[in-house]
mmCIF file of C-alpha atoms in Angstrom:
data_model
loop_
_atom_site.group_PDB
_atom_site.id
_atom_site.type_symbol
_atom_site.label_atom_id
_atom_site.label_comp_id
_atom_site.label_asym_id
_atom_site.label_seq_id
_atom_site.Cartn_x
_atom_site.Cartn_y
_atom_site.Cartn_z
ATOM 1 C CA MET A 1 51.798 -12.035 75.649
ATOM 2 C CA THR A 2 49.027 -12.501 73.130
ATOM 3 C CA GLU A 3 47.462 -9.239 71.895
ATOM 4 C CA ARG A 4 43.813 -8.785 72.938
ATOM 5 C CA PHE A 5 41.087 -9.047 70.272
ATOM 6 C CA ASP A 6 37.905 -7.544 71.701
ATOM 7 C CA CYS A 7 34.514 -6.315 70.427
ATOM 8 C CA HIS A 8 34.774 -2.643 69.545
ATOM 9 C CA HIS A 9 31.508 -1.927 71.408
ATOM 10 C CA CYS A 10 31.174 -4.262 74.450
ATOM 11 C CA GLU A 11 34.907 -5.019 74.658
ATOM 12 C CA GLU A 12 34.331 -8.727 75.221
ATOM 13 C CA SER A 13 36.974 -10.996 73.801
ATOM 14 C CA LEU A 14 36.293 -12.258 70.284
ATOM 15 C CA PHE A 15 38.798 -15.144 70.372
ATOM 16 C CA GLY A 16 37.034 -18.252 69.159
ATOM 17 C CA LYS A 17 33.824 -16.349 68.402
ATOM 18 C CA LYS A 18 32.087 -15.187 65.216
ATOM 19 C CA TYR A 19 32.531 -11.472 64.582
ATOM 20 C CA ILE A 20 31.842 -8.826 61.909
ATOM 21 C CA LEU A 21 34.214 -6.120 60.697
ATOM 22 C CA ARG A 22 32.781 -2.633 60.167
ATOM 23 C CA GLU A 23 35.122 0.164 59.085
ATOM 24 C CA ASP A 24 38.063 -2.022 60.176
ATOM 25 C CA SER A 25 36.628 -2.445 63.681
ATOM 26 C CA PRO A 26 35.470 -5.889 64.917
ATOM 27 C CA TYR A 27 32.066 -6.368 66.547
ATOM 28 C CA CYS A 28 30.516 -9.406 68.176
ATOM 29 C CA VAL A 29 27.361 -10.568 66.412
ATOM 30 C CA ALA A 30 25.038 -9.321 69.175
ATOM 31 C CA CYS A 31 26.514 -5.803 69.194
ATOM 32 C CA PHE A 32 26.622 -5.534 65.418
ATOM 33 C CA GLU A 33 22.966 -6.537 65.052
ATOM 34 C CA ALA A 34 21.903 -4.207 67.870
ATOM 35 C CA LEU A 35 23.822 -1.279 66.395
ATOM 36 C CA TYR A 36 23.676 -1.719 62.618
ATOM 37 C CA ALA A 37 21.191 -4.396 61.521
ATOM 38 C CA SER A 38 18.379 -3.128 59.263
ATOM 39 C CA THR A 39 14.741 -3.575 60.242
ATOM 40 C CA CYS A 40 12.571 -5.587 57.868
ATOM 41 C CA GLU A 41 9.803 -3.515 56.257
ATOM 42 C CA GLU A 42 7.433 -6.470 56.300
ATOM 43 C CA CYS A 43 7.802 -8.127 59.722
ATOM 44 C CA GLY A 44 9.466 -5.321 61.645
ATOM 45 C CA LYS A 45 12.241 -7.571 62.983
ATOM 46 C CA PRO A 46 16.001 -7.019 62.634
ATOM 47 C CA ILE A 47 17.685 -8.609 59.674
ATOM 48 C CA GLY A 48 20.436 -10.646 61.339
ATOM 49 C CA CYS A 49 23.883 -11.429 60.067
ATOM 50 C CA ASP A 50 22.846 -14.952 59.114
ATOM 51 C CA CYS A 51 20.029 -13.615 56.869
ATOM 52 C CA LYS A 52 20.178 -12.150 53.385
ATOM 53 C CA ASP A 53 19.293 -8.429 53.441
ATOM 54 C CA LEU A 54 17.332 -7.382 50.350
ATOM 55 C CA SER A 55 17.062 -3.610 49.838
ATOM 56 C CA TYR A 56 15.197 -1.235 47.537
ATOM 57 C CA LYS A 57 15.364 2.555 47.830
ATOM 58 C CA ASP A 58 16.768 2.539 51.398
ATOM 59 C CA ARG A 59 14.187 -0.019 52.558
ATOM 60 C CA HIS A 60 15.119 -3.523 53.687
ATOM 61 C CA TRP A 61 13.479 -6.962 53.824
ATOM 62 C CA HIS A 62 14.282 -10.503 54.921
ATOM 63 C CA GLU A 63 14.518 -12.707 51.857
ATOM 64 C CA ALA A 64 11.353 -14.555 52.947
ATOM 65 C CA CYS A 65 9.523 -11.238 53.510
ATOM 66 C CA PHE A 66 10.356 -9.756 50.123
ATOM 67 C CA GLN A 67 7.009 -10.486 48.486
ATOM 68 C CA CYS A 68 4.125 -8.938 46.496
ATOM 69 C CA SER A 69 1.787 -6.851 48.666
ATOM 70 C CA ARG A 70 -1.251 -8.292 46.857
ATOM 71 C CA CYS A 71 -0.707 -11.972 46.094
ATOM 72 C CA LYS A 72 2.189 -12.553 48.545
ATOM 73 C CA SER A 73 4.300 -14.326 45.917
ATOM 74 C CA SER A 74 8.060 -13.976 46.340
ATOM 75 C CA LEU A 75 9.737 -11.135 44.428
ATOM 76 C CA VAL A 76 13.261 -12.516 44.878
ATOM 77 C CA ASP A 77 15.052 -12.398 41.494
ATOM 78 C CA LYS A 78 11.807 -11.340 39.775
ATOM 79 C CA PRO A 79 10.748 -8.052 38.148
ATOM 80 C CA PHE A 80 8.476 -5.931 40.296
ATOM 81 C CA ALA A 81 6.957 -2.452 40.478
ATOM 82 C CA ALA A 82 6.454 -0.010 43.353
ATOM 83 C CA LYS A 83 3.233 1.912 43.941
ATOM 84 C CA GLU A 84 2.520 4.072 47.007
ATOM 85 C CA ASP A 85 5.299 2.332 49.026
ATOM 86 C CA GLN A 86 3.960 -1.114 48.126
ATOM 87 C CA LEU A 87 5.844 -3.655 46.057
ATOM 88 C CA LEU A 88 3.832 -5.545 43.453
ATOM 89 C CA CYS A 89 4.624 -8.359 41.061
ATOM 90 C CA THR A 90 4.158 -7.430 37.417
ATOM 91 C CA ASP A 91 0.873 -9.344 37.151
ATOM 92 C CA CYS A 92 -0.716 -7.583 40.153
ATOM 93 C CA TYR A 93 0.629 -4.193 39.113
ATOM 94 C CA SER A 94 -0.736 -4.642 35.600
ATOM 95 C CA HIS A 95 -4.137 -5.696 36.886
ATOM 96 C CA GLU A 96 -4.354 -2.744 39.294
ATOM 97 C CA TYR A 97 -2.600 0.135 37.557
ATOM 98 C CA SER A 98 -1.408 -0.539 34.013
ATOM 99 C CA SER A 99 -3.009 1.171 31.037
ATOM 100 C CA LYS A 100 -5.190 -0.753 28.617
ATOM 101 C CA CYS A 101 -4.401 -0.551 24.917
ATOM 102 C CA GLN A 102 -7.001 1.535 23.065
ATOM 103 C CA GLU A 103 -6.804 -0.824 20.100
ATOM 104 C CA CYS A 104 -6.597 -4.416 21.443
ATOM 105 C CA LYS A 105 -7.948 -3.624 24.956
ATOM 106 C CA LYS A 106 -5.188 -5.726 26.556
ATOM 107 C CA THR A 107 -2.984 -4.572 29.434
ATOM 108 C CA ILE A 108 0.196 -2.717 28.529
ATOM 109 C CA MET A 109 2.717 -4.500 30.753
ATOM 110 C CA PRO A 110 5.285 -2.523 32.785
ATOM 111 C CA GLY A 111 8.508 -2.086 30.851
ATOM 112 C CA THR A 112 6.681 -2.406 27.529
ATOM 113 C CA ARG A 113 7.008 0.561 25.213
ATOM 114 C CA LYS A 114 3.704 2.341 24.785
ATOM 115 C CA MET A 115 2.347 5.295 22.818
ATOM 116 C CA GLU A 116 0.159 7.916 24.505
ATOM 117 C CA TYR A 117 -2.107 10.644 23.129
ATOM 118 C CA LYS A 118 -4.833 12.588 24.974
ATOM 119 C CA ASP A 119 -5.227 10.180 27.914
ATOM 120 C CA SER A 120 -5.276 7.129 25.636
ATOM 121 C CA SER A 121 -2.546 4.488 25.363
ATOM 122 C CA TRP A 122 -1.532 1.902 22.766
ATOM 123 C CA HIS A 123 0.984 -0.894 22.448
ATOM 124 C CA GLU A 124 3.638 0.319 20.041
ATOM 125 C CA THR A 125 2.593 -2.360 17.544
ATOM 126 C CA CYS A 126 -1.104 -1.402 17.903
ATOM 127 C CA PHE A 127 -0.546 2.306 17.236
ATOM 128 C CA VAL A 128 -1.016 2.143 13.457
ATOM 129 C CA CYS A 129 -2.525 4.246 10.693
ATOM 130 C CA ARG A 130 -6.184 3.323 10.214
ATOM 131 C CA ARG A 131 -5.841 3.480 6.412
ATOM 132 C CA CYS A 132 -2.509 1.804 5.587
ATOM 133 C CA GLN A 133 -2.139 -0.153 8.872
ATOM 134 C CA GLN A 134 1.542 0.791 9.136
ATOM 135 C CA PRO A 135 2.980 1.575 12.623
ATOM 136 C CA ILE A 136 3.026 5.315 13.251
ATOM 137 C CA GLY A 137 5.734 5.220 15.935
ATOM 138 C CA THR A 138 7.148 8.705 16.510
ATOM 139 C CA LYS A 139 6.093 10.031 13.085
ATOM 140 C CA SER A 140 3.548 12.827 12.717
ATOM 141 C CA PHE A 141 -0.081 11.765 12.622
ATOM 142 C CA ILE A 142 -3.541 13.347 12.411
ATOM 143 C CA PRO A 143 -6.499 12.142 14.544
ATOM 144 C CA LYS A 144 -9.983 12.109 13.041
ATOM 145 C CA ASP A 145 -13.210 10.572 14.424
ATOM 146 C CA ASN A 146 -11.282 8.677 17.148
ATOM 147 C CA GLN A 147 -8.978 7.170 14.548
ATOM 148 C CA ASN A 148 -5.358 8.012 13.756
ATOM 149 C CA PHE A 149 -3.891 8.511 10.303
ATOM 150 C CA CYS A 150 -0.352 9.009 9.075
ATOM 151 C CA VAL A 151 -0.031 12.334 7.259
ATOM 152 C CA PRO A 152 0.127 10.923 3.678
ATOM 153 C CA CYS A 153 -3.006 8.800 4.226
ATOM 154 C CA TYR A 154 -4.910 11.656 5.835
ATOM 155 C CA GLU A 155 -4.072 13.929 2.924
ATOM 156 C CA LYS A 156 -5.251 11.326 0.422
ATOM 157 C CA GLN A 157 -8.503 10.630 2.222
ATOM 158 C CA TYR A 158 -9.591 13.852 3.920
ATOM 159 C CA ALA A 159 -7.501 16.944 3.200
ATOM 160 C CA LEU A 160 -8.979 19.724 1.036
ATOM 161 C CA GLN A 161 -7.151 20.487 -2.182
ATOM 162 C CA CYS A 162 -6.006 24.057 -2.836
ATOM 163 C CA VAL A 163 -7.722 25.392 -5.985
ATOM 164 C CA GLN A 164 -4.512 27.183 -6.955
ATOM 165 C CA CYS A 165 -1.782 24.529 -6.595
ATOM 166 C CA GLN A 166 -3.996 21.407 -6.260
ATOM 167 C CA LYS A 167 -1.974 20.228 -3.234
ATOM 168 C CA PRO A 168 -3.547 19.192 0.125
ATOM 169 C CA ILE A 169 -4.234 21.826 2.782
ATOM 170 C CA THR A 170 -3.135 20.276 6.081
ATOM 171 C CA THR A 171 -3.060 23.356 8.342
ATOM 172 C CA GLY A 172 -4.828 26.706 8.215
ATOM 173 C CA GLY A 173 -5.941 27.729 4.788
ATOM 174 C CA VAL A 174 -8.316 30.366 3.387
ATOM 175 C CA THR A 175 -11.821 29.998 1.974
ATOM 176 C CA TYR A 176 -12.795 32.380 -0.829
ATOM 177 C CA ARG A 177 -16.020 31.988 -2.794
ATOM 178 C CA GLU A 178 -16.518 28.654 -0.975
ATOM 179 C CA GLN A 179 -13.235 27.321 -2.353
ATOM 180 C CA PRO A 180 -10.138 26.357 -0.288
ATOM 181 C CA TRP A 181 -6.722 27.970 -0.749
ATOM 182 C CA HIS A 182 -3.365 27.715 0.980
ATOM 183 C CA ARG A 183 -2.633 31.033 2.674
ATOM 184 C CA GLU A 184 0.490 31.410 0.557
ATOM 185 C CA CYS A 185 -1.491 30.675 -2.642
ATOM 186 C CA PHE A 186 -4.215 33.263 -2.001
ATOM 187 C CA VAL A 187 -2.560 36.295 -3.617
ATOM 188 C CA CYS A 188 -3.476 39.428 -5.539
ATOM 189 C CA THR A 189 -4.145 38.634 -9.175
ATOM 190 C CA ALA A 190 -2.004 41.580 -10.273
ATOM 191 C CA CYS A 191 0.953 42.039 -7.899
ATOM 192 C CA LYS A 192 0.932 38.530 -6.317
ATOM 193 C CA LYS A 193 1.158 39.848 -2.752
ATOM 194 C CA PRO A 194 -0.526 37.598 -0.136
ATOM 195 C CA LEU A 195 -4.095 38.649 0.667
ATOM 196 C CA SER A 196 -4.651 36.526 3.781
ATOM 197 C CA GLY A 197 -5.437 38.851 6.675
ATOM 198 C CA GLN A 198 -5.517 41.890 4.338
ATOM 199 C CA ARG A 199 -8.397 43.914 2.908
ATOM 200 C CA PHE A 200 -9.086 43.018 -0.692
ATOM 201 C CA THR A 201 -11.799 43.155 -3.336
ATOM 202 C CA SER A 202 -12.555 41.269 -6.529
ATOM 203 C CA ARG A 203 -13.398 41.810 -10.162
ATOM 204 C CA GLU A 204 -14.792 39.057 -12.356
ATOM 205 C CA GLU A 205 -14.212 36.666 -9.412
ATOM 206 C CA PHE A 206 -10.469 37.424 -9.310
ATOM 207 C CA PRO A 207 -9.126 38.845 -6.001
ATOM 208 C CA TYR A 208 -7.093 42.056 -5.949
ATOM 209 C CA CYS A 209 -5.400 44.031 -3.209
ATOM 210 C CA LEU A 210 -6.925 47.512 -2.841
ATOM 211 C CA SER A 211 -3.921 49.216 -4.342
ATOM 212 C CA CYS A 212 -3.967 47.158 -7.543
ATOM 213 C CA PHE A 213 -7.739 47.311 -7.855
ATOM 214 C CA CYS A 214 -7.719 51.094 -7.615
ATOM 215 C CA ASP A 215 -4.864 51.441 -10.120
ATOM 216 C CA LEU A 216 -6.507 49.096 -12.600
ATOM 217 C CA TYR A 217 -10.236 49.730 -12.310
ATOM 218 C CA ALA A 218 -11.169 52.660 -10.064
ATOM 219 C CA LYS A 219 -12.371 55.945 -11.592
ATOM 220 C CA LYS A 220 -9.910 58.820 -11.387
ATOM 221 C CA CYS A 221 -10.698 62.000 -9.506
ATOM 222 C CA ALA A 222 -11.111 64.974 -11.880
ATOM 223 C CA GLY A 223 -9.420 67.117 -9.244
ATOM 224 C CA CYS A 224 -6.322 65.227 -8.064
ATOM 225 C CA THR A 225 -6.321 62.452 -10.735
ATOM 226 C CA HIS A 226 -5.856 59.794 -8.024
ATOM 227 C CA PRO A 227 -8.141 56.729 -8.001
ATOM 228 C CA ILE A 228 -11.484 56.897 -6.201
ATOM 229 C CA SER A 229 -11.755 53.478 -4.592
ATOM 230 C CA GLY A 230 -15.288 53.833 -3.252
ATOM 231 C CA LEU A 231 -14.231 51.273 -0.584
ATOM 232 C CA GLY A 232 -14.298 51.657 3.162
ATOM 233 C CA GLY A 233 -16.972 54.383 3.054
ATOM 234 C CA THR A 234 -14.994 56.747 0.814
ATOM 235 C CA LYS A 235 -17.365 59.536 -0.351
ATOM 236 C CA TYR A 236 -17.218 61.076 -3.790
ATOM 237 C CA ILE A 237 -19.166 63.403 -6.103
ATOM 238 C CA SER A 238 -20.274 62.366 -9.585
ATOM 239 C CA PHE A 239 -21.333 64.856 -12.317
ATOM 240 C CA GLU A 240 -21.621 64.310 -16.075
ATOM 241 C CA GLU A 241 -19.390 61.209 -16.125
ATOM 242 C CA ARG A 242 -16.781 62.908 -13.973
ATOM 243 C CA GLN A 243 -16.019 62.105 -10.341
ATOM 244 C CA TRP A 244 -14.275 63.929 -7.508
ATOM 245 C CA HIS A 245 -13.205 62.980 -4.010
ATOM 246 C CA ASN A 246 -15.304 64.989 -1.547
ATOM 247 C CA ASP A 247 -12.160 66.851 -0.487
ATOM 248 C CA CYS A 248 -11.320 67.654 -4.114
ATOM 249 C CA PHE A 249 -14.736 69.034 -5.115
ATOM 250 C CA ASN A 250 -13.723 72.686 -4.727
ATOM 251 C CA CYS A 251 -14.058 75.917 -6.694
ATOM 252 C CA LYS A 252 -11.217 76.179 -9.205
ATOM 253 C CA LYS A 253 -10.616 79.861 -8.360
ATOM 254 C CA CYS A 254 -11.250 80.342 -4.633
ATOM 255 C CA SER A 255 -10.953 76.677 -3.498
ATOM 256 C CA LEU A 256 -14.279 76.886 -1.614
ATOM 257 C CA SER A 257 -15.764 73.420 -1.033
ATOM 258 C CA LEU A 258 -18.746 72.887 -3.271
ATOM 259 C CA VAL A 259 -20.069 69.756 -1.508
ATOM 260 C CA GLY A 260 -23.790 70.333 -0.938
ATOM 261 C CA ARG A 261 -23.666 73.734 -2.700
ATOM 262 C CA GLY A 262 -24.649 75.037 -6.094
ATOM 263 C CA PHE A 263 -21.856 75.318 -8.678
ATOM 264 C CA LEU A 264 -21.164 76.296 -12.303
ATOM 265 C CA THR A 265 -18.926 74.684 -14.908
ATOM 266 C CA GLU A 266 -16.488 76.340 -17.286
ATOM 267 C CA ARG A 267 -15.080 73.759 -19.655
ATOM 268 C CA ASP A 268 -13.400 71.232 -17.296
ATOM 269 C CA ASP A 269 -13.484 73.534 -14.257
ATOM 270 C CA ILE A 270 -16.090 73.882 -11.546
ATOM 271 C CA LEU A 271 -16.748 77.263 -9.933
ATOM 272 C CA CYS A 272 -18.769 78.579 -7.023
ATOM 273 C CA PRO A 273 -21.645 80.949 -7.980
ATOM 274 C CA ASP A 274 -19.611 84.015 -6.918
ATOM 275 C CA CYS A 275 -16.557 83.155 -9.035
ATOM 276 C CA GLY A 276 -18.795 82.144 -11.933
ATOM 277 C CA LYS A 277 -20.760 85.406 -12.132
ATOM 278 C CA ASP A 278 -18.599 86.792 -14.935
ATOM 279 C CA ILE A 279 -18.821 83.720 -17.144
#
């Protein structure tokens, strides 16, 4: 006897009929389409076995239905873009959604490499240095007055020159006596330690850290011999070309503070009136 060859679903004989295999099981055309045919996104009808099924991201179309949502031109074998579940030809997508080049004002077509900066876009070939007209590409650049400059051109045209090393200041910097300095160039005249962010003073227009200034120029206390900076509100006593820190202006014998009091002198010493009675 001849072995039966039936539809896996309706069990009708498939001898002499068209059928489709799915996972090694045969189905008549009607059962296969009812069970497994995709529904066209455009017309809502099943995509039969005799039709080409075009798919994109788990969505399916008849070949004749696979078209641009705007102009209805066929997208078969053509580049297209998707926006909010709609398929668009490149022309319609560009007209509706593509960025315009900041330089030439033309549309930047999908798939074309573009450069972006602060909500503005350029064709790669239009993104050039305003001064030398060379493409910037992925190199560093500096914007100024709505124009872009490569770093060497910006430095030549706009950057301040450090008064110490004469090189351009591209970031940060320090202004002293209305002159620009690199932070690393603004140092103490004596010890060369950086002064940026530190307290400092000057003498004859040269900057000094407080420590060097005190060692070099400050008067010395007649009591402790340490420098009297006079900076930051430091109080001191001055008498006959001698100076004392407030805390050092004490009686030589009894150590009583003489600030605001009467006092006597004996050679280089200062005494309170009681200790000086026997002078």
